[in-house]
């Protein structure tokens, strides 16, 4: 099957409001894409458990790129795993943090209440966010402040182990050697697009997605800045 145009979008801070996680302002665009027969591919660090009900509410059937490219969920429910297991990520994270010279605290070490407070999600949604399989979010607890070299040190340490670290809007993420762009390329190889492939994102972990499309669109933050 070949497609015409295709739109791939990040969720938090892009299709979804950064603070409320609502998508009402995007509804006219979503409806216009549906009327035009243009597929909308949701690409996020969110889990399958989070994204499936959200996709149903938005009216998107799939495919879904979950956990920063860790897997692709087809409209049939079939899952193509691209990443590595969470057990491996949790086993490697202490060494990655130590080599980067920081202290890291992962989702696996947090309570539901802590994840809800950190992300701004209601607790029932935080429960779904904690059902990780291929991506482990974490916070850098020390050194304090925003050291611009921390991200690079973390990623170097991860890549030495065959993994990657990227930064989303609120958190760092440890993943396998995958990203949103590679997942999107897998989708377009299976169903090539004859028209434009448009990508939207707002954070550093969206850069691979933006590099994989013909028309990348960076979404600014509310103060006009970009990551």
Backbone as a ProteinNet text record, in pm:
[ID]
protein_1_A
[PRIMARY]
XXXXXXXXXXXXXXXXXXXXXXXXXXXXXXXXXXXXXXXXXXXXXXXXXXXXXXXXXXXXXXXXXXXXXXXXXXXXXXXXXXXXXXXXXXXXXXXXXXXXXXXXXXXXXXXXXXXXXXXXXXXXXXXXXXXXXXXXXXXXXXXXXXXXXXXXXXXXXXXXXXXXXXXXXXXXXXXXXXXXXXXXXXXXXXXXXXXXXXXXXXXXXXXXXXXXXXXXXXXXXXXXXXX
[TERTIARY]
83.8	0	87.2	48.2	119.3	26.2	87.4	13.3	36.4	-52.4	-26.7	64.5	14.6	89	71.2	155.4	147.5	194.6	128.7	168.5	204.9	324.1	370.3	392.6	337.9	347.1	380.1	463.9	483.7	353.5	344.5	223.1	242.9	306.8	316.8	389.2	321.9	381.4	368	308.3	291	143.4	96.9	-46.9	-125.3	-63	-127.6	-71	-157.3	-114	-14.1	93.3	200	151.1	55.6	10.9	-113.6	-212.2	-340.3	-347.5	-257.1	-257.6	-384.1	-454.6	-572	-535.9	-626.8	-600.7	-712.7	-804.7	-917.3	-873.2	-769	-729.5	-683.2	-637.3	-590.2	-702	-822.1	-930.5	-960.9	-967.1	-994.6	-891.5	-764.1	-660.4	-673.9	-703.1	-722.2	-837.1	-947.8	-1064.2	-1033.3	-956.4	-920.9	-834.9	-741	-659	-744.7	-839.1	-926	-1008.7	-1065.4	-1145.2	-1060.6	-934.3	-844.9	-783.5	-808.2	-751.8	-603.6	-551.8	-409.4	-387.7	-308.3	-284.9	-211.9	-248.9	-183	-117.7	15.8	91.9	136.1	97.8	135.4	268.1	364.4	499.8	533.3	557.1	569.6	662.1	701.3	769.3	667.7	539.9	436	431.9	374.3	362.1	242.2	240.5	125.7	-0.9	9.2	-107.5	-163.3	-76	-121.2	-176	-108.8	-137.4	-261.5	-292.8	-408.3	-540.5	-569.2	-693.6	-689.9	-572.2	-559.6	-584.5	-528.4	-550.7	-698.7	-765.1	-908.6	-987	-948.4	-1018.2	-994.8	-873.1	-841	-905.8	-923.9	-979.2	-873.1	-757.9	-646.7	-640.4	-633.1	-633.5	-493.9	-394.1	-258.3	-193.2	-66.3	18.7	60.1	104.6	152.1	299.1	379.5	519.3	525.1	556.6	553	693.9	708.1	831.7	955.4	944.6	1058.3	1112.2	1021.5	1063.1	1093.5	1067.3	1093.1	1007.7	889	800.3	702	647.2	539.3	418.4	304.4	179.4	91.1	60.9	-22	-168.5	-250.2	-393.8	-457.5	-396.9	-448.1	-416.7	-328.9	-283.3	-151.1	-101.4	28.6	138.6	240.4	349.2	480.2	548.2	681.9	781.2	858.9	955	1084	1128.6	1252.8	1359.7	1318.1	1410.7	1457.5	1504.2	1551.4	1459.9	1474.1	1383.9	1411.4	1309.5	1324.8	1423.2	1424	1517.7	1661.1	1694.8	1830.8	1855.6	1758.2	1775	1797.7	1719	1733.6	1867.5	1916	2045.4	2161.5	2145.7	2253.7	2250.1	2133.7	2121.3	2218.3	2238	2334	2473.4	2519.6	2652	2659.9	2553.4	2549.1	2558.5	2480.4	2481.3	2616.2	2672.3	2802.6	2910.4	2912.8	3013.5	2995.5	2869.8	2841.9	2863	2886.6	2911.8	2788.2	2674.4	2549.3	2480.6	2380.1	2288.8	2157.7	2105.2	1980.9	1877.7	1753.3	1642.4	1539.8	1514.5	1429.2	1283.8	1194.3	1052.9	1035.2	1117.1	1102.6	1125.9	1196.9	1225.5	1122.6	1026.9	932.3	796	722.2	583.2	494.1	370.8	273.7	257.4	252.9	236.6	354.6	476.3	594.5	590.2	553.2	545.8	437.5	325.4	218	263.4	333.9	382.8	486.2	572.8	680.7	627.6	528.8	479.4	358.4	288	164.1	45.6	63.1	-45.9	-132.8	-262.7	-344.1	-287.6	-313.2	-251.6	-292.6	-417.7	-456.3	-378.1	-343.4	-261.8	-114.8	-70.7	66.9	88.7	-12.8	-3.6	26.5	-42.9	-20.6	117.8	163.6	295.4	407.6	379.9	482.4	489.7	401.7	403.7	503.9	630.2	735.5	776.2	816	867.4	999.9	1019.7	1136.8	1206.9	1168.5	1220.6	1208	1316.2	1310.3	1334.8	1230.6	1250.1	1322.5	1401.2	1469.7	1496.7	1519.3	1557.3	1701.6	1772.2	1908	1898.7	1935.7	1920.5	2042.9	2158.7	2282.6	2382.2	2454.7	2458.9	2333.5	2299.7	2181.3	2200.8	2091.3	2099.4	2099.6	2112.4	2105.3	2242.6	2326.2	2458.6	2442.4	2479.6	2457.3	2537.1	2639.2	2719.8	2665.5	2569.9	2518.9	2457	2374.3	2306.7	2407.7	2513.6	2614.4	2689.3	2722.9	2794.3	2708.1	2582.1	2491.2	2478.7	2463.5	2446.5	2573.5	2690.7	2815.7	2826.7	2793.3	2801.1	2702.1	2582.8	2482.3	2525.3	2577.1	2617.3	2731.5	2816.9	2923.6	2866.8	2742.2	2674.1	2572.6	2573.1	2477.7	2339.4	2329.9	2202.1	2206.5	2100	2096.3	2027.4	2065.8	1994.5	1950.5	1826.4	1776.1	1694.6	1662.9	1587.6	1455.8	1346.4	1215.1	1183	1056.7	1018.3	1046.2	1029.2	1046	1154.8	1186.7	1268.1	1375.9	1477.8	1569.2	1510.6	1553.3	1505.4	1622.8	1632.7	1729.6	1655.8	1707.1	1641.5	1745.4	1697	1784.8	1834	1902.6	1957.1	1849.7	1745.4	1629.6	1589.1	1501	1444.9	1316.8	1249.3	1123.3	1143.5	1256.8	1282.2	1297.6	1370.4	1389	1256.1	1173.4	1041.9	955.7	958.8	879.8	929	1060.9	1114.6	1066.2	1056.1	1005	861.1	782.8	643.6	635.7	714.9	706.5	772	861.1	910.6	799.1	717.3	607	495	472	367.2	424.7	498.3	565.5	466.7	511.1	430.2	473.4	378.5	408.1	418.3	349.7	351.4	444.8	425.1	508.5	487.7	595.9	588.8	620.6	521.4	531.9	551.6	646.2	672.6	668.4	611.4	602	657.1	737.9	791.7	840.1	865.1	902.2	1025.1	1077.2	1185.5	1299.9	1411.1	1531.1	1504.6	1418	1392.5	1307.8	1261.4	1189	1281.5	1408	1497.6	1509.7	1526	1531.9	1405.4	1290.2	1165.1	1169.1	1213.3	1216.6	1315.6	1422.8	1521.4	1475.8	1370.1	1323.1	1211.3	1169.4	1055	1098.6	1008.6	1040.3	1003.4	910.7	870.5	868.3	982.2	987	934	858.8	801.6	834.5	908.4	942.7	837.5	778.8	676.2	742.9	728.7	790.4	715.1	785.3	720.8	635.7	562.2	469.9	541.6	671.4	746.7	819.4	794	854.8	987.8	1046.3	1175.5	1157.6	1267.2	1267.2	1379.5	1366.7	1466.3	1592.9
-119.5	0	124.4	223.4	350.9	458.5	556.5	666.7	792.9	891.1	1023.1	1096.1	1198.8	1266.6	1191.9	1226.2	1166.4	1270.4	1275.3	1365.6	1282	1305	1237.7	1344.5	1324.4	1428	1372	1445.6	1424.9	1458.1	1420.7	1448.4	1564.3	1539.2	1643.3	1766.8	1882.2	2006.6	2030.5	1935.4	1950.2	1932.8	1809.4	1788.8	1813.8	1780.8	1800.1	1923.5	1995.9	2111.3	2065.9	2141.1	2102.8	2091.6	2175.9	2177.8	2094.1	2102.9	2035.1	1897.5	1868	1744.9	1732.2	1841.8	1839.5	1859.2	1816.8	1832.7	1908.7	1970.4	2040.4	2145	2227.1	2327.1	2265.7	2140.5	2074.2	2003.8	1998.4	1922.4	1964.6	2094.8	2130.3	2073.5	2073.5	2018.2	1866.8	1800.7	1655.6	1617.7	1691.7	1664.7	1690.7	1795.7	1826.7	1716.2	1662.4	1552	1429.2	1401.8	1285.5	1301.8	1421.6	1443.9	1429.6	1469.7	1461.9	1323.8	1233	1099.2	1093.8	1190.6	1195.4	1125	1019	948.3	1037.6	1023.8	1092.8	987	991.8	894.6	962	907.4	961.8	900.7	986.3	941.9	1002.9	921.1	974.9	890.4	947.2	869.1	796.3	819.9	755.8	605.9	532	387.2	350	223.8	172.5	186.5	161.2	171.9	313.3	413.7	552.5	588.7	542.9	594.2	533.4	409	347.4	417.6	445.1	518.9	662.1	724.1	859.5	861.1	764.1	755.5	735.2	653.6	631.4	760.7	838.5	965.3	1065.8	1065.9	1157.7	1112.3	981	926.6	875.9	835.2	783.3	632.1	558	412.2	353.8	422.2	369.6	381.9	347.9	292.1	396.2	348.3	432.5	402.8	507.1	492.3	521.4	419.9	432.5	430.9	487.8	484.3	523.2	640.6	696.6	603	530.8	440.8	300.9	270.7	136.1	29.8	70.1	-25	52.6	-18.2	33.1	-54.9	7.7	-65.4	-43.6	-149.4	-140.5	-125.7	-82.7	-66.7	-199.6	-311	-443.8	-483	-405.6	-440.1	-512.9	-554.5	-620.2	-521.7	-572	-487.9	-530.9	-434.9	-457.1	-395.2	-477.4	-430.2	-390.3	-267.3	-216.9	-197.2	-180	-146.2	-266.3	-240	-345.3	-348.9	-452.2	-470	-368.8	-343.5	-252.6	-307.4	-438.2	-497.1	-459.1	-463	-426.2	-277.8	-194.3	-50.5	-20.3	-84.5	-61	-113.3	-221.2	-273.4	-183.9	-113.3	-29.5	113.9	162.1	302.9	344.8	266.8	312.2	334.4	246.4	262.6	382.4	406.5	524.5	651.2	658.4	777	795.7	687.5	695.2	745.4	691.8	733.1	879.5	926.5	1065.5	1160.4	1106.9	1190.1	1251.2	1179.7	1232.3	1122.4	1164.6	1070.1	1073.8	957	948.3	869.7	910.5	840.8	805.4	676.5	628.9	619	605.6	582.8	460	357.7	233.4	253.6	360.1	388.7	481.6	528.3	628.8	568.4	634.4	597.9	661	616.4	676.8	824.9	859.1	999.6	1084	1028	1102.8	1125.3	1023	1037.6	1137.4	1133	1227.9	1370.8	1392	1525.6	1573	1483.4	1517.9	1552.6	1478	1493.9	1584.8	1607	1683	1598.8	1467	1377.5	1342.7	1319.4	1261	1123.8	1077.3	952.5	832.9	830.2	716.2	714	831.8	838.2	809.8	848.8	818.6	668	594.9	448.5	392.9	445.3	399.3	439.6	559.2	607.8	522.2	453.8	371.3	229.8	197.7	64.4	63.2	85.8	94.2	-44.3	-51.9	-177	-158.4	-42.3	-24	110.3	184.8	319.9	348.8	394.9	426.6	574.7	650.5	791.5	803.3	909	933.4	1081.9	1121.6	1258.9	1259.1	1365.3	1385.4	1463.9	1400.4	1464	1543.2	1508.3	1573.5	1560	1665.2	1795.5	1877.9	1970.2	2053.2	2150.5	2207.3	2304.4	2234.3	2311.6	2259.2	2269.8	2168.3	2162.9	2124.1	2210.6	2179.5	2059.7	2017.5	1903.1	1770.1	1773.9	1650.2	1561	1618.8	1539	1467	1536.1	1475.3	1364.6	1387.3	1283.9	1159.4	1180.2	1067.2	988.9	1058.5	988.4	913.7	973.3	902.5	774.2	783.8	665.7	559	601.8	506.1	441	521.6	466.5	366.9	385.9	288.5	152.5	150.2	26.8	-16.3	47.4	13.1	69.2	174.1	235.9	384.6	456.7	600.6	671.3	797.3	885.7	1008.5	1046	1168.6	1242.6	1367.3	1449.3	1489.6	1466.6	1511.7	1645.5	1677.6	1805.3	1816.3	1706.9	1709.8	1616.1	1512.5	1403.3	1361.5	1292	1218.2	1079.1	1016.3	882.3	795.9	676.9	577.1	476.5	455.1	365.4	273.2	179.4	101.4	188.1	128.8	204.7	236.6	305.8	338.3	482.6	535.2	667.5	681.8	793.9	816.1	818.4	872.1	879.5	741.5	653.7	519.1	444.3	464.2	400.1	452.9	583.6	640.1	589.4	577.5	523.7	379.8	301.5	164.8	166.7	262.6	274.3	313	409.7	456.3	357.7	272.2	164.4	65	36.3	-59	-0.3	130.8	199.8	332.3	331.7	453.5	566.6	688.6	808.2	874.8	898.7	967.3	1117.9	1169.4	1312.9	1347.3	1464.7	1509.3	1422.9	1401.8	1345.7	1462.3	1502.7	1620.5	1573.5	1633.3	1595.7	1716.1	1700	1807.5	1759.6	1846.1	1812.8	1936.7	1922.4	2039.9	2018	1894.6	1866.9	1794.5	1779.9	1718.5	1576.2	1502.8	1365.1	1357.7	1474.2	1478.9	1505.7	1539.6	1572.2	1458.8	1331.9	1224.7	1217.4	1244.4	1247.9	1359.5	1477.7	1592.1	1570.5	1495.9	1467.5	1358.4	1285.6	1173.7	1213.5	1340.4	1382.9	1483.6	1510.8	1609.4	1750.6	1763.3	1896.2	1896.9	1927.2	1931	2063.8	2055.9	2174.4	2168.7	2268.4	2276.9	2361.8	2306.9	2377.8	2455.6	2587.3	2665.8	2647.5	2675.3	2674.6	2801.3	2808.6	2920.4	3054.6	3054.4	3178.6	3208.4	3125.5	3149.3	3081.3	3020.4	2955.1	2814.6	2758.6	2619.4	2546	2414.1	2332.3	2329.6
0	0	0	-79.4	-80.8	-25.8	40.6	99.7	19.4	35.1	-19.1	78.1	140.5	245.8	377.2	473.9	606.8	707.3	822.1	930.2	1051.7	1104.9	1227.2	1333.1	1451.2	1554	1690.9	1760.9	1904.1	1976.3	2102.2	2180	2277.6	2392.8	2495.7	2442.3	2452.1	2406.8	2257.6	2186.9	2042	2008.5	1994.3	1973.2	2101.5	2215.1	2345.6	2414.4	2483.2	2561.4	2668.4	2683.8	2776.1	2920.8	2960.4	3100.3	3122.5	3031.7	3053.5	2988.8	2894.8	2816.5	2731.5	2708.7	2623	2476.8	2386	2243.2	2171.3	2247.8	2185.1	2083.2	2110.1	2009.9	1877.1	1880.8	1758.8	1683.4	1740.3	1678.6	1535.4	1501.4	1361.2	1264.2	1303.1	1215.8	1204.7	1317.1	1315.2	1222.7	1233.8	1149.2	1002.4	974.5	835.6	775.4	853.2	804	775.6	862.6	842.7	715.4	694.1	573.4	446.9	455.9	339.8	322.1	416.1	407.3	434.4	512.6	545.3	679.4	683.1	809.5	910.7	1036.7	1147	1234.3	1243.5	1322.4	1450.8	1563.7	1693.4	1736.9	1770.5	1808	1943.6	2042.6	2178.3	2263.6	2376.5	2480.3	2567.6	2545.3	2625	2598.1	2692.7	2681.1	2593.7	2553	2479.5	2562.1	2693	2780.8	2784	2771.6	2766.2	2629.1	2525	2391.5	2328.2	2357.6	2292.2	2327.3	2455	2482.3	2431.1	2432	2379.8	2229.4	2157.7	2013.6	1983.4	2063.6	2043.2	2064.3	2165.8	2192	2079.1	2024.5	1915.3	1784.8	1770.4	1646.9	1551.8	1607	1527.7	1547.7	1438.3	1448	1459.9	1414.3	1420	1284.9	1275.3	1380.3	1483.1	1598.7	1706	1732.5	1742.7	1782.9	1932	2012	2157.9	2215.6	2333.6	2413.2	2330.8	2266	2191.2	2084.5	2017.6	1911.2	1957	2082.6	2133.2	2068.2	2021	1953.5	1866.2	1768.1	1683.5	1707.8	1737.3	1759.2	1637.4	1565.3	1446	1484.6	1387.1	1414.1	1451.2	1408.8	1443.3	1586.6	1650.6	1785.2	1787.2	1670.7	1664.2	1703	1770.8	1820.3	1755	1691.1	1636.7	1734.3	1800.7	1900.4	1830.3	1854.8	1799.2	1906.2	2030.9	2137.9	2217	2338.7	2429	2550.8	2632.2	2745.1	2856.6	2934.2	3047.3	3149.5	3169	3264.6	3229.9	3101.2	3062.5	3089.5	3058.3	3080.3	3228.2	3314	3457.4	3508.3	3448.9	3488.7	3447	3336	3282.6	3334.4	3379.5	3417.5	3527.6	3635.1	3738.5	3682.1	3593.8	3535.7	3443.2	3366.6	3278.6	3362.3	3469.6	3555.9	3623.1	3672.5	3741	3644.9	3524.1	3427.1	3386.3	3385.6	3350	3466.7	3587	3703.6	3765.3	3755.9	3811.5	3893.4	3969.6	4035.3	3961	3926.7	3850.4	3929.7	3916.9	3982.1	3875	3857.7	3749.2	3792.9	3694.9	3724.6	3813	3790.3	3866.5	4014.9	4052.1	4192.4	4254.5	4177	4223.9	4253.2	4341.7	4367.2	4262.2	4256.3	4164	4193.6	4322.1	4359	4312.3	4322	4276	4125.5	4049.2	3903.5	3865.6	3935.6	3908	3934.1	4045.5	4078.4	3977.8	3936.2	3843.6	3705.4	3658.3	3521.5	3509.5	3621.2	3613.4	3570.7	3563.7	3525	3645.5	3624.4	3731.2	3767.6	3889.6	3934.3	3849.7	3800.3	3716.8	3586.4	3534	3413.6	3444.7	3563.2	3603.9	3612.8	3656.8	3661.3	3522.3	3421	3283	3233.7	3275.6	3233.9	3291.6	3401.3	3466.7	3409.3	3316.3	3254.3	3139.7	3175.5	3074.7	3027.5	2900	2845.3	2772.3	2706.9	2621	2642.3	2741.9	2764.1	2913	2975.4	3118.6	3140.4	3178.9	3212.2	3346.8	3359.8	3486.8	3503.2	3627.7	3658.3	3706.2	3672	3720.8	3850.1	3961.7	4092.5	4135.2	4080.5	4121.6	4006.7	3967.9	4034.1	4006.7	4098.1	4078.9	3963	3915.7	3806.5	3672.8	3569.5	3432.6	3368	3388.8	3328.1	3181.2	3087.6	2946.4	2897	2973.6	2931.3	2982.8	3074.5	3132.4	3024.9	2938.7	2837	2749.1	2707.2	2620.9	2694	2822.4	2898.6	2916.5	2946.7	2963.3	2834	2721.8	2594.8	2555.6	2581.3	2551	2632.6	2760.8	2846.7	2801.8	2759.4	2712.4	2581.9	2488.7	2358.6	2372	2471.5	2495.2	2533.9	2578	2616	2511.4	2395.8	2291	2315.4	2398.6	2432	2396.8	2428.9	2404	2520.2	2541	2633.5	2555.2	2572.1	2512.4	2616.7	2587.1	2681.9	2621.5	2695.2	2653.6	2717.6	2723.9	2780.8	2929.2	3003.8	3149.3	3200.5	3125.8	3176.5	3077.3	3129.6	3044.4	3021.6	2911	2879.2	2836.9	2895.8	2852.4	2765	2642.5	2548	2484.8	2404.9	2320.2	2205.4	2107.7	1994.8	1891.5	1937.5	1853.7	1880.7	1795.2	1818.8	1736.6	1752.5	1681.3	1530.5	1485.1	1342.1	1280.1	1346.6	1293.4	1288.4	1388.7	1388.8	1274.8	1252.4	1143.2	1008.2	991.5	865.3	842.7	950.6	937.1	887.5	937	893.9	746.5	704.8	565.9	468.6	516.1	429.4	401.5	502.3	484.9	401.2	413.2	337.2	289.1	176.1	129.5	103.4	129.6	107	-23.1	-113	-238.4	-218.5	-116.2	-90.3	23.7	79.3	190.5	314.4	386.7	521.5	615	691.9	778.1	921.6	992.1	1130.1	1221.7	1340.2	1437.8	1572.1	1636.3	1766.6	1838.7	1968.8	2049.2	2136.4	2143.2	2238	2168.6	2242.8	2184.6	2137.6	2206	2163.1	2036.9	1987.7	1861.1	1742.6	1767.9	1657.4	1555.6	1597.7	1497.1	1412	1471.7	1395.3	1291.9	1332.4	1241.7	1127.3	1154.3	1050.7	954.5	990.1	908.3	812.8	814.1	733.2	627.7	533.8	429.9	472.5	566.7	615.3	767.6	831.7	978.5	1032.6	1140.9	1204.8	1353.6	1402.5	1544.1	1614.3	1718.9	1795.4	1908.2	1912.2	2019.9	2151.8	2259.7	2390.4	2404.8	2515.6	2533.6	2539.7	2579.8	2585.1	2454.2	2352.5	2222.1	2200	2303.7	2289	2233.1	2182.2	2137.2	2207	2213	2281.4	2195.3
[MASK]
+++++++++++++++++++++++++++++++++++++++++++++++++++++++++++++++++++++++++++++++++++++++++++++++++++++++++++++++++++++++++++++++++++++++++++++++++++++++++++++++++++++++++++++++++++++++++++++++++++++++++++++++++++++++++++++++++++

